[in-house]
Amino acid sequence: MFVFKFGGASVKSAGAVRNIVEILGRYPDDRIVVVVSAMGKTTNALERVVDHYSAGNRDGVEKEMDQLKAYHFKILDGLFSDKDHPAFLEVEGLFGELSGRLSREPTLNYDYDYDQIICYGELISTRLIGHYLNQSGVMTRWMDIRRSLKTDNSWREARVDWELSTRLVREHFTFSDGERILITQGFIASTINDQSTSLGREGSDYTAALLAFMLNAESVTIWKDVPGVLNADPKYFDDTVLLEKLSYLDAIELAYFGTSVIHPKTIKPLQNKNINLYVKSFVDPDAPGTLIGNIGYEKLTPSFIFKMDQVLIRTSPRDFSFISEDNLEEIFGILHAHGMRINLMQNSAVSFLMIVNNDRRKLRLVVDALEENYRVAYQTGLELVTIRYFDQSTIDRVMINKELILEQRGVQNIQLLVRDLG
Ligand code: ASP
Ligand code: MG
């Protein structure tokens, strides 16, 4: 049994959805659990819906909803020539449910409301695609992952209840005779009280890994619009190289430092059971892509990870005392409370430095909270470059026209905080 994951880009249009049929057609004898994301940029749009909704901006909600509906119905129109096909009614029904929820007052809990709304992206995409697969002769059963994947109620970053979920997943994700494809949602889950939760943005990879782990799948394949895992983001780098094979550890490190191809939580469950992960191109399914697995070190290709729009926060105790464990506990507590992740940290005797993403809303709150007990200075507009398997030539390459603000060197990785000089 395999687990396949199709992300937003691989289901963003009628043509893309047709391509799934062609990919599944290559595995006529296999049983496959298909995990799907919301279509295209739907989750971003739903995030805007949540914002408008919680701000009481009904016009904003309506405008976004109209666009989302039009987008999905255009895909439906492209896929189903029979306009009485039940897919239309079901998608309409899901939009109706969502509108019903949006017509009620928001609760005071933004993150809770977010999860109750955001789940519709995946519910709609899987319904639609499930029907299309069946129409195309690929017998498919639609599964509501929320009946099986159970989490706590840490809205937007829910933590999986492994024991309960494993039991339910094994009970529900069984193939009956002749059944070949089960389609389900990535990214979303629910509490034991059946309130919807989500696993963090881009969490569908993680869902695929969880299901593979719980069902002891042979392998996971993530179908993407790139040829596999590259050693750098082509947006920031020319002459990127495809990494044909990666050890679990390399993949974890690259994902952790911010390679956008795989969600960081994805690798661990697979590593624990030695399940191979393939990252393959859905436009060129014959190409080998990248294999992530239990691989000895063959060739240590340097990888480059760029994080743009970084902020350096410098905190020092107001009384010029040294930075102590008490201070660190307090500082980390403040960042944790505001859900701000530290990309790099460094300390000296009298100050503690943190590099974070420039989320303006969170930054303001964090700086305000820190300023109660610390002197705080921060610098925006920086870039954080991580090089795995670095040497001097790779450092020189990224330092062209950059000013070095600070660096941190490990045995395998170096991180350079830089300012672009022009
Ligand atoms: N649709 C969700 C998102 O865009 C989950 C995913 O794509 O993995 O974050
Ligand atoms: Mg996505």
PDB file of N, CA and C in Angstrom, residues 308-343:
ATOM      1  N   MET A 308      14.121  35.125   3.790  1.00  0.00           N
ATOM      2  CA  MET A 308      14.160  36.561   3.557  1.00  0.00           C
ATOM      3  C   MET A 308      13.351  37.276   4.639  1.00  0.00           C
ATOM      4  N   ASP A 309      13.449  38.593   4.649  1.00  0.00           N
ATOM      5  CA  ASP A 309      12.662  39.425   5.552  1.00  0.00           C
ATOM      6  C   ASP A 309      12.777  38.962   7.006  1.00  0.00           C
ATOM      7  N   GLN A 310      14.010  38.880   7.455  1.00  0.00           N
ATOM      8  CA  GLN A 310      14.279  38.453   8.830  1.00  0.00           C
ATOM      9  C   GLN A 310      14.501  39.668   9.729  1.00  0.00           C
ATOM     10  N   VAL A 311      14.244  39.446  11.005  1.00  0.00           N
ATOM     11  CA  VAL A 311      14.424  40.515  11.988  1.00  0.00           C
ATOM     12  C   VAL A 311      15.384  40.025  13.067  1.00  0.00           C
ATOM     13  N   LEU A 312      16.352  40.866  13.398  1.00  0.00           N
ATOM     14  CA  LEU A 312      17.267  40.564  14.507  1.00  0.00           C
ATOM     15  C   LEU A 312      16.783  41.335  15.735  1.00  0.00           C
ATOM     16  N   ILE A 313      16.434  40.599  16.785  1.00  0.00           N
ATOM     17  CA  ILE A 313      16.004  41.256  18.034  1.00  0.00           C
ATOM     18  C   ILE A 313      17.127  41.114  19.061  1.00  0.00           C
ATOM     19  N   ARG A 314      17.529  42.242  19.606  1.00  0.00           N
ATOM     20  CA  ARG A 314      18.595  42.221  20.618  1.00  0.00           C
ATOM     21  C   ARG A 314      17.977  42.628  21.959  1.00  0.00           C
ATOM     22  N   THR A 315      18.080  41.768  22.963  1.00  0.00           N
ATOM     23  CA  THR A 315      17.493  42.091  24.273  1.00  0.00           C
ATOM     24  C   THR A 315      18.591  42.098  25.320  1.00  0.00           C
ATOM     25  N   SER A 316      18.564  43.088  26.188  1.00  0.00           N
ATOM     26  CA  SER A 316      19.548  43.144  27.275  1.00  0.00           C
ATOM     27  C   SER A 316      18.821  43.522  28.550  1.00  0.00           C
ATOM     28  N   PRO A 317      19.196  42.903  29.666  1.00  0.00           N
ATOM     29  CA  PRO A 317      18.563  43.273  30.942  1.00  0.00           C
ATOM     30  C   PRO A 317      18.771  44.761  31.209  1.00  0.00           C
ATOM     31  N   ARG A 318      17.745  45.395  31.731  1.00  0.00           N
ATOM     32  CA  ARG A 318      17.811  46.841  31.931  1.00  0.00           C
ATOM     33  C   ARG A 318      18.869  47.258  32.938  1.00  0.00           C
ATOM     34  N   ASP A 319      19.198  46.346  33.853  1.00  0.00           N
ATOM     35  CA  ASP A 319      20.162  46.731  34.893  1.00  0.00           C
ATOM     36  C   ASP A 319      21.598  46.331  34.521  1.00  0.00           C
ATOM     37  N   PHE A 320      21.850  46.054  33.263  1.00  0.00           N
ATOM     38  CA  PHE A 320      23.196  45.682  32.788  1.00  0.00           C
ATOM     39  C   PHE A 320      23.726  44.411  33.422  1.00  0.00           C
ATOM     40  N   SER A 321      22.837  43.627  34.012  1.00  0.00           N
ATOM     41  CA  SER A 321      23.314  42.353  34.560  1.00  0.00           C
ATOM     42  C   SER A 321      23.528  41.381  33.402  1.00  0.00           C
ATOM     43  N   PHE A 322      24.151  40.260  33.718  1.00  0.00           N
ATOM     44  CA  PHE A 322      24.377  39.242  32.692  1.00  0.00           C
ATOM     45  C   PHE A 322      23.073  38.545  32.335  1.00  0.00           C
ATOM     46  N   ILE A 323      23.049  37.960  31.145  1.00  0.00           N
ATOM     47  CA  ILE A 323      21.900  37.150  30.737  1.00  0.00           C
ATOM     48  C   ILE A 323      21.945  35.835  31.520  1.00  0.00           C
ATOM     49  N   SER A 324      20.881  35.557  32.252  1.00  0.00           N
ATOM     50  CA  SER A 324      20.860  34.341  33.075  1.00  0.00           C
ATOM     51  C   SER A 324      19.789  33.386  32.574  1.00  0.00           C
ATOM     52  N   GLU A 325      19.774  32.211  33.164  1.00  0.00           N
ATOM     53  CA  GLU A 325      18.747  31.231  32.798  1.00  0.00           C
ATOM     54  C   GLU A 325      17.346  31.785  33.063  1.00  0.00           C
ATOM     55  N   ASP A 326      17.233  32.560  34.134  1.00  0.00           N
ATOM     56  CA  ASP A 326      15.923  33.168  34.421  1.00  0.00           C
ATOM     57  C   ASP A 326      15.465  34.055  33.265  1.00  0.00           C
ATOM     58  N   ASN A 327      16.430  34.856  32.769  1.00  0.00           N
ATOM     59  CA  ASN A 327      16.092  35.734  31.649  1.00  0.00           C
ATOM     60  C   ASN A 327      15.664  34.915  30.441  1.00  0.00           C
ATOM     61  N   LEU A 328      16.439  33.855  30.161  1.00  0.00           N
ATOM     62  CA  LEU A 328      16.136  33.052  28.972  1.00  0.00           C
ATOM     63  C   LEU A 328      14.749  32.447  29.084  1.00  0.00           C
ATOM     64  N   GLU A 329      14.446  31.969  30.291  1.00  0.00           N
ATOM     65  CA  GLU A 329      13.143  31.361  30.489  1.00  0.00           C
ATOM     66  C   GLU A 329      12.037  32.386  30.203  1.00  0.00           C
ATOM     67  N   GLU A 330      12.262  33.586  30.675  1.00  0.00           N
ATOM     68  CA  GLU A 330      11.259  34.632  30.481  1.00  0.00           C
ATOM     69  C   GLU A 330      11.139  35.013  29.004  1.00  0.00           C
ATOM     70  N   ILE A 331      12.293  35.164  28.361  1.00  0.00           N
ATOM     71  CA  ILE A 331      12.293  35.563  26.940  1.00  0.00           C
ATOM     72  C   ILE A 331      11.616  34.486  26.079  1.00  0.00           C
ATOM     73  N   PHE A 332      12.013  33.241  26.302  1.00  0.00           N
ATOM     74  CA  PHE A 332      11.394  32.148  25.534  1.00  0.00           C
ATOM     75  C   PHE A 332       9.896  32.081  25.811  1.00  0.00           C
ATOM     76  N   GLY A 333       9.524  32.315  27.069  1.00  0.00           N
ATOM     77  CA  GLY A 333       8.106  32.283  27.447  1.00  0.00           C
ATOM     78  C   GLY A 333       7.308  33.306  26.640  1.00  0.00           C
ATOM     79  N   ILE A 334       7.892  34.500  26.487  1.00  0.00           N
ATOM     80  CA  ILE A 334       7.191  35.556  25.742  1.00  0.00           C
ATOM     81  C   ILE A 334       7.035  35.157  24.280  1.00  0.00           C
ATOM     82  N   LEU A 335       8.108  34.637  23.683  1.00  0.00           N
ATOM     83  CA  LEU A 335       8.005  34.248  22.265  1.00  0.00           C
ATOM     84  C   LEU A 335       7.015  33.104  22.088  1.00  0.00           C
ATOM     85  N   HIS A 336       7.097  32.165  23.005  1.00  0.00           N
ATOM     86  CA  HIS A 336       6.198  31.014  22.920  1.00  0.00           C
ATOM     87  C   HIS A 336       4.737  31.462  23.026  1.00  0.00           C
ATOM     88  N   ALA A 337       4.486  32.353  23.961  1.00  0.00           N
ATOM     89  CA  ALA A 337       3.114  32.820  24.176  1.00  0.00           C
ATOM     90  C   ALA A 337       2.543  33.476  22.918  1.00  0.00           C
ATOM     91  N   HIS A 338       3.411  34.069  22.108  1.00  0.00           N
ATOM     92  CA  HIS A 338       2.919  34.731  20.906  1.00  0.00           C
ATOM     93  C   HIS A 338       3.136  33.892  19.653  1.00  0.00           C
ATOM     94  N   GLY A 339       3.519  32.654  19.863  1.00  0.00           N
ATOM     95  CA  GLY A 339       3.692  31.750  18.721  1.00  0.00           C
ATOM     96  C   GLY A 339       4.766  32.228  17.748  1.00  0.00           C
ATOM     97  N   MET A 340       5.806  32.857  18.280  1.00  0.00           N
ATOM     98  CA  MET A 340       6.866  33.327  17.394  1.00  0.00           C
ATOM     99  C   MET A 340       8.040  32.357  17.449  1.00  0.00           C
ATOM    100  N   ARG A 341       8.439  31.904  16.289  1.00  0.00           N
ATOM    101  CA  ARG A 341       9.504  30.907  16.213  1.00  0.00           C
ATOM    102  C   ARG A 341      10.849  31.591  16.033  1.00  0.00           C
ATOM    103  N   ILE A 342      11.864  31.043  16.705  1.00  0.00           N
ATOM    104  CA  ILE A 342      13.213  31.623  16.585  1.00  0.00           C
ATOM    105  C   ILE A 342      13.970  30.860  15.499  1.00  0.00           C
ATOM    106  N   ASN A 343      14.471  31.567  14.508  1.00  0.00           N
ATOM    107  CA  ASN A 343      15.213  30.901  13.437  1.00  0.00           C
ATOM    108  C   ASN A 343      16.683  30.713  13.778  1.00  0.00           C
TER     109      ASN A 343
END
